[in-house]
Coordinates of C-alpha atoms in Angstrom, one line a residue:
Chain Y
D72 CA -13.4 13.3 -4.3
V73 CA -12.5 9.9 -2.9
Q74 CA -12.1 9.9 0.9
L75 CA -11.2 7.0 3.2
L76 CA -11.2 7.7 6.9
E77 CA -10.0 5.0 9.3
S78 CA -10.8 4.8 13.0
G79 CA -10.7 2.4 15.9
G80 CA -7.0 2.1 16.5
G81 CA -5.5 2.3 20.0
L82 CA -3.5 0.6 22.7
V83 CA -4.5 -3.0 23.4
Q84 CA -2.9 -5.8 25.5
P85 CA -1.6 -8.9 23.9
G86 CA -4.4 -11.3 23.3
G87 CA -6.9 -8.5 23.0
S88 CA -9.2 -7.4 20.3
L89 CA -9.9 -4.3 18.2
R90 CA -12.2 -3.5 15.4
L91 CA -11.0 -1.0 12.8
S92 CA -13.4 0.9 10.5
C93 CA -12.9 2.7 7.3
A94 CA -15.6 5.1 6.2
A95 CA -15.6 5.6 2.4
S96 CA -17.1 8.4 0.3
G97 CA -16.8 9.9 -3.2
F98 CA -17.2 6.7 -5.1
T99 CA -19.5 3.7 -5.6
F100 CA -18.2 1.7 -2.6
S101 CA -19.8 -1.6 -3.5
S102 CA -18.1 -1.7 -6.9
Y103 CA -14.5 -1.9 -5.6
V104 CA -12.2 -4.4 -4.0
M105 CA -11.0 -2.9 -0.7
R106 CA -7.9 -3.8 1.2
W107 CA -6.1 -3.3 4.5
V108 CA -2.4 -2.7 4.4
R109 CA -0.2 -2.2 7.5
Q110 CA 3.1 -0.6 8.3
A111 CA 5.0 -1.5 11.5
P112 CA 7.0 1.4 13.0
G113 CA 10.0 2.2 10.8
K114 CA 9.2 -0.7 8.4
G115 CA 7.8 -1.3 5.0
L116 CA 4.3 -2.0 3.7
E117 CA 2.5 -5.3 4.3
W118 CA -0.8 -6.4 2.7
V119 CA -3.1 -7.7 5.4
S120 CA -6.5 -8.5 3.8
S121 CA -8.8 -7.9 0.8
I122 CA -12.5 -8.2 0.2
T123 CA -14.4 -8.1 -3.1
G124 CA -17.1 -5.5 -3.8
S125 CA -19.9 -7.8 -2.8
G126 CA -18.2 -9.1 0.2
A127 CA -18.5 -12.6 -1.0
S128 CA -14.8 -13.3 -1.1
T129 CA -12.1 -12.5 1.4
Y130 CA -8.4 -13.0 1.5
Y131 CA -5.8 -12.9 4.3
A132 CA -2.1 -12.8 4.8
D133 CA -0.8 -15.9 6.5
S134 CA 0.4 -13.8 9.4
V135 CA -3.2 -12.9 10.3
K136 CA -5.3 -15.8 9.0
G137 CA -7.6 -17.2 11.7
R138 CA -7.2 -14.1 13.8
F139 CA -8.4 -11.2 11.7
T140 CA -11.7 -10.9 9.8
I141 CA -12.4 -8.4 7.0
S142 CA -16.0 -7.3 6.2
R143 CA -17.9 -4.5 4.7
D144 CA -21.3 -2.9 4.9
N145 CA -22.1 -1.6 1.5
S146 CA -25.3 0.2 2.8
E147 CA -23.1 2.2 5.1
N148 CA -20.0 2.5 2.8
T149 CA -17.8 1.2 5.5
L150 CA -15.0 -1.4 5.6
Y151 CA -14.1 -3.2 8.8
L152 CA -11.2 -5.2 10.2
Q153 CA -11.9 -7.3 13.3
M154 CA -8.7 -8.2 15.0
N155 CA -8.6 -10.9 17.6
G156 CA -5.7 -12.5 19.4
L157 CA -3.5 -9.5 18.9
R158 CA 0.2 -9.9 19.2
A159 CA 3.1 -7.4 19.7
E160 CA 4.0 -8.0 16.0
D161 CA 0.6 -6.6 14.9
T162 CA 1.7 -3.2 16.1
A163 CA 1.4 -1.0 13.1
V164 CA -0.4 1.8 11.3
Y165 CA -3.3 0.2 9.5
Y166 CA -4.4 1.7 6.2
C167 CA -7.5 1.0 4.2
A168 CA -7.1 1.2 0.5
K169 CA -9.4 1.3 -2.6
D170 CA -8.7 -0.7 -5.7
S171 CA -7.7 1.3 -8.7
E172 CA -9.9 2.0 -11.7
D173 CA -7.7 0.4 -14.3
G174 CA -7.8 -3.3 -13.3
S175 CA -4.1 -3.4 -12.4
G176 CA -4.8 -4.3 -8.8
A177 CA -3.0 -1.2 -7.5
N178 CA -4.2 0.7 -4.4
G179 CA -5.4 3.8 -6.0
Y180 CA -6.5 5.7 -2.8
W181 CA -5.4 5.3 0.8
G182 CA -6.8 6.5 4.0
Q183 CA -4.6 8.4 6.5
G184 CA -4.1 5.3 8.7
T185 CA -4.9 4.4 12.3
L186 CA -2.3 3.2 14.8
V187 CA -2.7 -0.1 16.6
T188 CA -0.3 -0.7 19.5
V189 CA -0.2 -4.1 21.1
S190 CA 1.6 -3.9 24.5
S191 CA 1.1 -4.8 28.1
Chain Z
D60 CA 4.7 -15.5 -2.6
I61 CA 6.6 -13.4 -5.1
Q62 CA 9.6 -11.5 -3.6
M63 CA 10.3 -7.9 -4.6
T64 CA 13.7 -6.5 -4.2
Q65 CA 14.4 -2.8 -4.6
S66 CA 17.8 -1.2 -5.0
P67 CA 19.3 0.9 -3.6
S68 CA 17.7 0.9 -0.1
S69 CA 18.6 4.5 0.2
L70 CA 20.2 7.2 -1.9
S71 CA 21.3 10.8 -1.4
A72 CA 20.6 13.3 -4.2
S73 CA 20.4 17.0 -4.9
V74 CA 17.5 19.0 -6.2
G75 CA 17.5 18.8 -10.0
D76 CA 19.3 15.4 -10.1
R77 CA 18.0 12.5 -12.2
V78 CA 17.2 9.6 -9.9
T79 CA 16.6 5.9 -10.8
I80 CA 15.3 3.2 -8.5
T81 CA 15.2 -0.4 -9.5
C82 CA 12.8 -3.2 -8.6
R83 CA 13.3 -6.9 -9.3
A84 CA 10.7 -9.6 -9.0
S85 CA 11.6 -13.2 -8.0
Q86 CA 9.6 -14.4 -11.1
S87 CA 8.0 -12.8 -14.1
I88 CA 5.1 -10.5 -13.3
S89 CA 4.5 -9.2 -16.8
T90 CA 3.7 -5.5 -16.2
Y91 CA 1.8 -5.9 -13.0
L92 CA 4.0 -3.5 -11.2
N93 CA 3.1 -0.4 -9.3
W94 CA 5.1 2.4 -7.6
Y95 CA 4.1 4.4 -4.5
Q96 CA 5.6 7.4 -2.8
Q97 CA 5.4 7.8 0.9
R98 CA 6.3 11.1 2.6
P99 CA 7.2 11.0 6.3
G100 CA 4.1 10.6 8.5
K101 CA 1.8 10.3 5.5
A102 CA -0.1 7.5 3.7
P103 CA 1.4 6.0 0.5
K104 CA 0.4 7.6 -2.8
L105 CA 0.1 5.7 -6.1
L106 CA 2.5 7.2 -8.7
I107 CA 2.7 4.6 -11.5
F108 CA 0.4 1.6 -12.2
A109 CA 1.0 -1.3 -14.6
A110 CA 4.7 -0.5 -14.9
S111 CA 4.5 2.6 -17.0
N112 CA 1.2 4.4 -16.5
L113 CA 1.2 7.7 -14.7
Q114 CA -1.6 8.1 -12.1
S115 CA -3.7 11.1 -12.7
G116 CA -2.3 14.2 -11.0
V117 CA 1.3 12.9 -10.8
P118 CA 3.9 15.1 -12.3
S119 CA 5.4 14.0 -15.6
S120 CA 8.9 14.1 -14.0
F121 CA 8.0 10.6 -12.8
S122 CA 8.2 7.7 -15.2
G123 CA 8.2 3.9 -15.0
S124 CA 9.5 1.2 -17.3
G125 CA 10.1 -2.5 -17.5
S126 CA 8.4 -5.9 -17.8
G127 CA 9.0 -9.4 -16.7
T128 CA 11.2 -9.2 -13.7
D129 CA 13.1 -5.9 -13.9
F130 CA 11.5 -2.5 -13.5
T131 CA 12.6 1.1 -13.1
L132 CA 11.2 4.2 -11.5
T133 CA 12.9 7.4 -12.8
I134 CA 12.5 11.0 -11.5
S135 CA 13.9 13.2 -14.2
S136 CA 14.6 16.2 -12.1
L137 CA 14.3 15.8 -8.3
Q138 CA 12.2 18.4 -6.6
P139 CA 12.2 19.2 -2.8
E140 CA 8.8 17.5 -2.4
D141 CA 10.1 14.3 -4.0
F142 CA 12.3 13.5 -1.0
A143 CA 10.4 10.5 0.3
T144 CA 10.4 6.7 0.4
Y145 CA 9.4 4.8 -2.7
Y146 CA 7.9 1.3 -2.8
C147 CA 7.2 -1.0 -5.7
E148 CA 4.4 -3.6 -5.5
Q149 CA 3.5 -6.6 -7.7
T150 CA -0.1 -7.4 -8.3
Y151 CA 0.4 -10.3 -10.8
I152 CA -0.2 -13.0 -8.2
S153 CA -2.2 -12.5 -5.0
P154 CA -1.2 -11.5 -2.4
G155 CA 0.3 -8.3 -3.7
T156 CA 3.8 -7.9 -2.3
F157 CA 5.8 -4.8 -1.8
G158 CA 9.5 -4.1 -2.1
Q159 CA 11.4 -3.0 1.0
G160 CA 11.4 0.6 0.0
T161 CA 14.0 3.1 -1.2
K162 CA 14.5 6.2 0.8
V163 CA 15.5 9.3 -1.2
E164 CA 17.3 11.8 1.0
I165 CA 18.7 15.3 0.4
K166 CA 22.4 15.4 -0.3

């Protein structure tokens, strides 16, 4: 079975940094686009970043470009999100998601999420 | 970016009711439209991909239709476990964008 397990969230001061991890299992990790999607408290879903299977191409929402870096270690089946220059508006649950099998670009599987709180 | 607008934002319904949620895209997205269900405190779950294809394991009471700019998610007979928030998402043009969500509550 596909499993995605995020970790690394917590409380951080404005301007601080955090690195999120997503440990994947149950599928050939290197074959799939992976994404980070976030959800601010009581709000909707917002795509944050994507990375191709090889890691060669990365994409970012304008709201995080230049501050966040997505990466992956295919030997360890792990996805990362390095978050620098954190702002209050980055407070959210961060989900990692696996591309679906069908080529639609849907997020076929989601982790349980990790909460990032940016506050002084 | 393509804007996705869902209606209604919330609705109240009873067990056994037929429920329809609409999603409209700001430009044509062919059938690159997905639907997710999110129960309180849980991660989203893919229900429908490419407008009308049921994800494996999802009950057949869920169905999707539409193409171009207008799409519909239908629950044919609402069950207690279906009370949740539903999101549409377009993946025609990157970045994928979500609708604002439709909360289905118990009447």
